[in-house]
Short mmCIF file of C-alpha atoms in Angstrom, two decimals:
data_model
loop_
_atom_site.label_atom_id
_atom_site.label_comp_id
_atom_site.label_asym_id
_atom_site.label_seq_id
_atom_site.Cartn_x
_atom_site.Cartn_y
_atom_site.Cartn_z
CA PHE Y 877 17.80 77.32 -158.24
CA PHE Y 878 14.15 78.34 -158.70
CA LEU Y 879 12.83 81.84 -158.71
CA MET Y 880 9.70 82.96 -156.91
CA ILE Y 881 7.86 85.24 -159.28
CA ARG Y 882 6.13 88.24 -157.69
CA ARG Y 883 3.57 90.17 -159.72
CA PRO Y 884 2.68 93.77 -158.71
CA PRO Y 885 -1.04 94.50 -158.58
CA ARG Y 886 -2.61 94.84 -161.96
CA HIS Y 887 -3.68 98.42 -161.45
CA LYS Y 888 -0.04 99.37 -160.53
CA ILE Y 889 1.26 97.63 -163.68
CA GLY Y 890 -1.37 99.45 -165.71
CA THR Y 891 -0.62 102.83 -164.31
CA ASP Y 892 3.19 102.37 -164.94
CA THR Y 893 2.55 101.10 -168.43
CA THR Y 894 0.16 104.00 -169.24
CA LEU Y 895 2.67 106.55 -168.05
CA PHE Y 896 5.42 105.01 -170.16
CA ARG Y 897 3.25 105.02 -173.25
CA SER Y 898 2.19 108.53 -172.58
CA GLY Y 899 5.88 109.54 -172.29
CA ARG Y 900 6.67 107.78 -175.58
CA ILE Y 901 3.73 109.44 -177.34
CA GLU Y 902 4.67 112.94 -176.03
CA PHE Y 903 8.26 112.32 -177.11
CA ALA Y 904 7.11 111.50 -180.64
CA GLN Y 905 5.01 114.69 -180.59
CA GLY Y 906 7.95 116.80 -179.53
CA LYS Y 907 6.56 117.53 -176.07
CA LEU Y 908 9.87 116.93 -174.45
CA ASP Y 909 9.25 118.47 -171.00
CA SER Y 910 6.02 116.56 -170.34
CA ALA Y 911 7.46 113.33 -171.77
CA GLY Y 912 10.57 113.61 -169.52
CA SER Y 913 8.43 114.27 -166.45
CA HIS Y 914 6.23 111.18 -167.13
CA LEU Y 915 9.24 108.92 -167.80
CA VAL Y 916 11.08 110.06 -164.59
CA LYS Y 917 8.07 109.02 -162.65
CA VAL Y 918 8.04 105.64 -164.49
CA THR Y 919 11.69 104.98 -163.53
CA GLN Y 920 10.93 105.69 -159.89
CA LYS Y 921 7.66 103.67 -159.74
CA SER Y 922 9.03 100.69 -161.70
CA ALA Y 923 12.13 100.58 -159.43
CA GLN Y 924 9.87 100.67 -156.41
CA LEU Y 925 7.64 97.91 -157.80
CA PHE Y 926 10.47 95.79 -159.21
CA MET Y 927 9.45 96.01 -162.83
CA PRO Y 928 12.88 96.21 -164.55
CA ASP Y 929 11.56 95.61 -168.09
CA ILE Y 930 9.65 98.89 -167.92
CA GLU Y 931 12.38 100.69 -166.05
CA TRP Y 932 15.19 100.15 -168.59
CA ARG Y 933 12.93 101.22 -171.45
CA ALA Y 934 11.92 104.35 -169.62
CA TYR Y 935 15.66 105.22 -169.01
CA LYS Y 936 16.41 104.53 -172.70
CA THR Y 937 13.67 106.96 -173.85
CA LEU Y 938 14.90 109.59 -171.36
CA ALA Y 939 18.32 109.26 -172.95
CA GLU Y 940 16.84 109.80 -176.34
CA ILE Y 941 15.02 112.84 -175.14
CA LYS Y 942 18.32 114.27 -173.67
CA GLN Y 943 19.98 113.58 -177.01
CA THR Y 944 17.28 115.57 -178.74
CA GLU Y 945 17.99 118.39 -176.41
CA ASP Y 946 21.74 118.21 -177.01
CA ASP Y 947 22.37 117.27 -173.42
CA SER Y 948 24.90 114.53 -173.97
CA GLN Y 949 25.91 113.98 -170.40
CA SER Y 950 22.41 113.45 -169.19
CA ALA Y 951 21.79 111.11 -172.21
CA ILE Y 952 24.87 109.09 -171.20
CA ASN Y 953 23.73 108.92 -167.56
CA ASN Y 954 20.40 107.56 -168.57
CA TYR Y 955 21.79 105.06 -170.98
CA ASN Y 956 24.22 103.86 -168.19
CA ASN Y 957 21.10 103.54 -165.87
CA ALA Y 958 19.33 101.46 -168.54
CA VAL Y 959 22.42 99.21 -168.82
CA ARG Y 960 22.60 98.78 -165.08
CA VAL Y 961 18.93 97.67 -164.92
CA ILE Y 962 19.41 95.30 -167.82
CA GLU Y 963 22.45 93.67 -166.31
CA GLY Y 964 20.68 93.37 -162.98
CA MET Y 965 17.92 91.47 -164.69
CA ARG Y 966 20.39 88.63 -165.60
CA SER Y 967 21.45 88.22 -162.00
CA HIS Y 968 17.80 87.53 -160.89
CA ILE Y 969 17.18 84.89 -163.56
CA LYS Y 970 17.28 81.32 -162.22
CA VAL Y 971 20.56 79.46 -162.80
CA GLU Y 972 18.84 76.56 -164.58
CA GLU Y 973 18.00 78.98 -167.42
CA TYR Y 974 21.40 80.67 -167.29
CA ALA Y 975 19.63 83.98 -168.08
CA SER Y 976 19.84 82.78 -171.69
CA GLY Y 977 18.49 85.34 -174.14
CA ILE Y 978 17.98 88.05 -171.60
CA ILE Y 979 20.22 90.59 -173.46
CA ASP Y 980 18.91 89.78 -176.94
CA ASP Y 981 16.39 92.59 -177.40
CA LYS Y 982 18.42 95.05 -175.24
CA LEU Y 983 21.60 95.41 -177.21
CA GLN Y 984 20.19 98.60 -178.78
CA VAL Y 985 20.83 100.29 -175.50
CA TYR Y 986 24.54 99.36 -175.65
CA ASP Y 987 24.65 100.33 -179.31
CA ALA Y 988 23.24 103.80 -178.68
CA LEU Y 989 25.56 104.38 -175.66
CA VAL Y 990 28.65 103.31 -177.65
CA SER Y 991 27.77 105.55 -180.54
CA LEU Y 992 27.22 108.48 -178.26
CA LEU Y 993 30.39 108.01 -176.26
CA VAL Y 994 32.39 107.84 -179.53
CA THR Y 995 30.76 111.02 -180.78
CA GLU Y 996 31.77 112.70 -177.56
CA SER Y 997 35.41 111.40 -177.96
CA ARG Y 998 35.06 109.36 -174.77
CA THR Y 999 36.93 106.54 -176.44
CA LYS Y 1000 37.93 104.54 -173.43
CA GLU Y 1001 34.42 104.52 -171.96
CA ALA Y 1002 32.99 103.37 -175.27
CA PHE Y 1003 35.46 100.49 -175.51
CA ASN Y 1004 34.58 99.39 -171.98
CA ILE Y 1005 30.86 99.41 -172.88
CA VAL Y 1006 31.60 97.29 -175.92
CA GLU Y 1007 33.48 94.76 -173.72
CA ARG Y 1008 30.52 94.55 -171.42
CA ALA Y 1009 28.10 94.10 -174.26
CA LYS Y 1010 30.17 91.38 -175.81
CA SER Y 1011 30.63 89.62 -172.53
CA ARG Y 1012 26.89 89.49 -171.89
CA SER Y 1013 26.28 88.20 -175.39
CA PHE Y 1014 28.92 85.56 -174.91
CA LEU Y 1015 27.12 84.37 -171.77
CA ASP Y 1016 23.98 83.88 -173.82
CA LEU Y 1017 25.90 81.66 -176.23
CA LEU Y 1018 26.74 79.48 -173.26
CA GLY Y 1019 23.15 79.39 -172.11
CA ASN Y 1020 22.33 75.90 -173.02
CA ARG Y 1021 25.30 74.17 -171.45
CA LYS Y 1022 24.53 71.56 -168.80
CA LEU Y 1023 26.43 71.66 -165.50
CA SER Y 1024 26.67 68.83 -162.96
CA LEU Y 1025 26.46 69.63 -159.35
CA ASN Y 1026 28.08 67.65 -156.56
CA ASN Y 1027 26.38 67.25 -153.08
CA GLN Y 1028 28.29 70.17 -151.64
CA ASP Y 1029 27.26 72.40 -154.52
CA LYS Y 1030 23.64 71.31 -154.22
CA ALA Y 1031 23.65 72.20 -150.48
CA LEU Y 1032 25.06 75.64 -151.34
CA VAL Y 1033 22.41 76.12 -154.00
CA ALA Y 1034 19.69 75.27 -151.48
CA VAL Y 1035 20.96 78.08 -149.26
CA GLY Y 1036 20.72 80.40 -152.22
CA ASP Y 1037 17.14 79.28 -152.80
CA SER Y 1038 16.24 80.04 -149.29
CA LEU Y 1039 17.75 83.52 -149.38
CA ARG Y 1040 16.14 84.16 -152.73
CA ASN Y 1041 12.69 83.20 -151.52
CA GLU Y 1042 13.03 85.16 -148.20
CA LEU Y 1043 14.16 88.27 -150.23
CA ALA Y 1044 11.22 87.86 -152.66
CA GLU Y 1045 8.79 87.69 -149.75
CA ARG Y 1046 10.17 90.82 -148.04
CA GLU Y 1047 10.13 92.74 -151.35
CA SER Y 1048 6.58 91.59 -151.95
CA GLU Y 1049 5.60 92.87 -148.42
CA LEU Y 1050 7.25 96.16 -149.22
CA GLN Y 1051 5.39 96.51 -152.50
CA TYR Y 1052 2.07 96.05 -150.70
CA SER Y 1053 3.04 98.36 -147.80
CA LEU Y 1054 3.53 101.53 -149.93
CA SER Y 1055 0.71 103.17 -148.10
CA SER Y 1056 1.63 101.71 -144.62
CA LYS Y 1057 3.35 103.53 -141.80
CA LYS Y 1058 6.82 104.90 -142.45
CA GLU Y 1059 8.24 102.77 -139.64
CA THR Y 1060 7.02 99.56 -141.25
CA ARG Y 1061 8.51 100.42 -144.62
CA GLU Y 1062 11.87 101.38 -142.97
CA GLU Y 1063 12.02 97.99 -141.11
CA LEU Y 1064 11.35 96.18 -144.37
CA LEU Y 1065 13.99 98.17 -146.21
CA LYS Y 1066 16.53 97.24 -143.51
CA GLU Y 1067 15.63 93.56 -143.71
CA ILE Y 1068 15.89 93.64 -147.52
CA ALA Y 1069 19.25 95.27 -147.32
CA ARG Y 1070 20.36 92.50 -144.87
CA LEU Y 1071 19.09 89.74 -147.19
CA LYS Y 1072 20.76 91.28 -150.24
CA ASN Y 1073 24.07 91.41 -148.39
CA ALA Y 1074 23.64 87.76 -147.35
CA TYR Y 1075 22.81 86.81 -150.96
CA SER Y 1076 25.94 88.78 -152.10
CA GLN Y 1077 28.00 86.67 -149.62
CA PHE Y 1078 26.35 83.51 -151.11
CA LEU Y 1079 27.37 84.47 -154.62
CA ILE Y 1080 30.94 84.85 -153.40
CA GLN Y 1081 30.83 81.39 -151.86
CA LEU Y 1082 29.28 79.99 -155.09
CA ARG Y 1083 32.06 81.49 -157.20
CA GLU Y 1084 34.68 79.88 -154.93
CA SER Y 1085 32.97 76.53 -154.92
CA ASN Y 1086 31.93 76.28 -158.52
CA PRO Y 1087 33.24 79.13 -160.62
CA GLU Y 1088 31.83 77.64 -163.85
CA LEU Y 1089 28.29 77.78 -162.40
CA SER Y 1090 28.82 81.34 -161.06
CA ASP Y 1091 30.18 82.51 -164.38
CA MET Y 1092 26.91 81.55 -166.09
CA THR Y 1093 25.22 84.60 -164.41
CA THR Y 1094 28.01 87.10 -163.74
CA VAL Y 1095 30.92 88.35 -165.82
CA GLU Y 1096 33.55 90.97 -165.23
CA PRO Y 1097 35.21 92.09 -168.41
CA TRP Y 1098 38.59 93.87 -168.15
CA PRO Y 1099 38.70 97.68 -168.43
CA VAL Y 1100 40.82 99.02 -171.29
CA ASP Y 1101 43.56 100.34 -168.82
CA LYS Y 1102 44.09 96.74 -167.57
CA ILE Y 1103 44.24 95.45 -171.14
CA GLN Y 1104 46.78 98.12 -172.10
CA ALA Y 1105 48.96 97.19 -169.14
CA MET Y 1106 49.09 93.65 -170.43
CA LEU Y 1107 50.05 94.54 -174.05
CA PRO Y 1108 53.69 94.39 -175.15
CA ASP Y 1109 54.97 97.59 -176.76
CA SER Y 1110 55.13 95.96 -180.17
CA VAL Y 1111 51.52 94.63 -180.14
CA ALA Y 1112 48.29 96.32 -181.13
CA LEU Y 1113 44.87 94.98 -180.32
CA LEU Y 1114 42.02 95.43 -182.83
CA GLU Y 1115 38.46 95.41 -181.60
CA TYR Y 1116 35.32 95.56 -183.70
CA TYR Y 1117 31.79 96.36 -182.83
CA ALA Y 1118 28.85 96.61 -185.21
CA THR Y 1119 25.59 98.38 -184.58
CA ALA Y 1120 22.60 98.42 -186.97
CA ASN Y 1121 24.33 100.84 -189.41
CA ARG Y 1122 27.88 101.54 -188.23
CA LEU Y 1123 31.02 99.54 -187.79
CA PHE Y 1124 33.41 100.78 -185.02
CA THR Y 1125 37.06 99.70 -185.03
CA TRP Y 1126 39.42 100.28 -182.05
CA VAL Y 1127 43.13 100.18 -182.20
CA VAL Y 1128 44.60 99.63 -178.78
CA THR Y 1129 48.33 99.73 -177.82
CA SER Y 1130 50.01 99.93 -174.49
CA GLN Y 1131 50.12 103.68 -174.75
CA THR Y 1132 47.19 104.72 -176.91
CA ILE Y 1133 43.61 104.00 -177.90
CA LYS Y 1134 41.95 105.09 -181.11
CA VAL Y 1135 38.64 104.49 -182.76
CA LYS Y 1136 37.31 104.87 -186.25
CA SER Y 1137 33.73 104.29 -187.49
CA ARG Y 1138 32.16 103.98 -190.90
CA ARG Y 1139 28.65 103.55 -192.04
CA VAL Y 1140 28.00 99.86 -192.83
CA GLU Y 1141 24.73 98.04 -192.62
CA LYS Y 1142 25.04 95.11 -190.15
CA GLU Y 1143 23.40 92.69 -192.50
CA LYS Y 1144 26.30 93.31 -195.02
CA ILE Y 1145 29.10 92.48 -192.61
#
């Protein structure tokens, strides 16, 4: 694979970045309403301009604002949106790089979400987020493995390259047509949807043809309900997860799931 890199116009990047910084500054100053308003605009514009690195950071800050306001559900929603954007970033990284390192500086989002879910007694949801975080980190550990492709796989990869490039071109056209006629944008959106669907079908073919290659960019951890269904009655599963200053321990049986946390500095574990 190779990835065509599209850069939004500099003035659009600057505007989005300025809005994000303004939101962060206002949050630090306690101006929560104004900060939230700016950051909502950032999430909308960065999604429209395909700037995920700004988008997930804006969602994370929105979640922090909602926590400050004691609105836990909205905070959880925003953290989940940040996770969605982060995990989407991996799928757009070229396979040769295996998206290695893409999660490294973003685990803080998973950490905050797990901590909040545990505080809200949403034990199963917290466990599922932990499994997702660990799965993504495990993929990074595999990031430098070399895979050999046969001729059939190479042909399939070429199809993916073609779809990827065409999708990038249409998205670029959409980006520069933000002030164009509504009909033009709608046609582009339809074509982008068609190409995304075709690319999804390609990924299914890739998984069937070469699961090892496919698994370098996607992962589907088991939800806790499925894990519980596999556990014998006499077995308990222990799961650990460490954030910067807390250690969480889950005890999972076929019938129950419990979690305990204690304050421990990660460096001391």
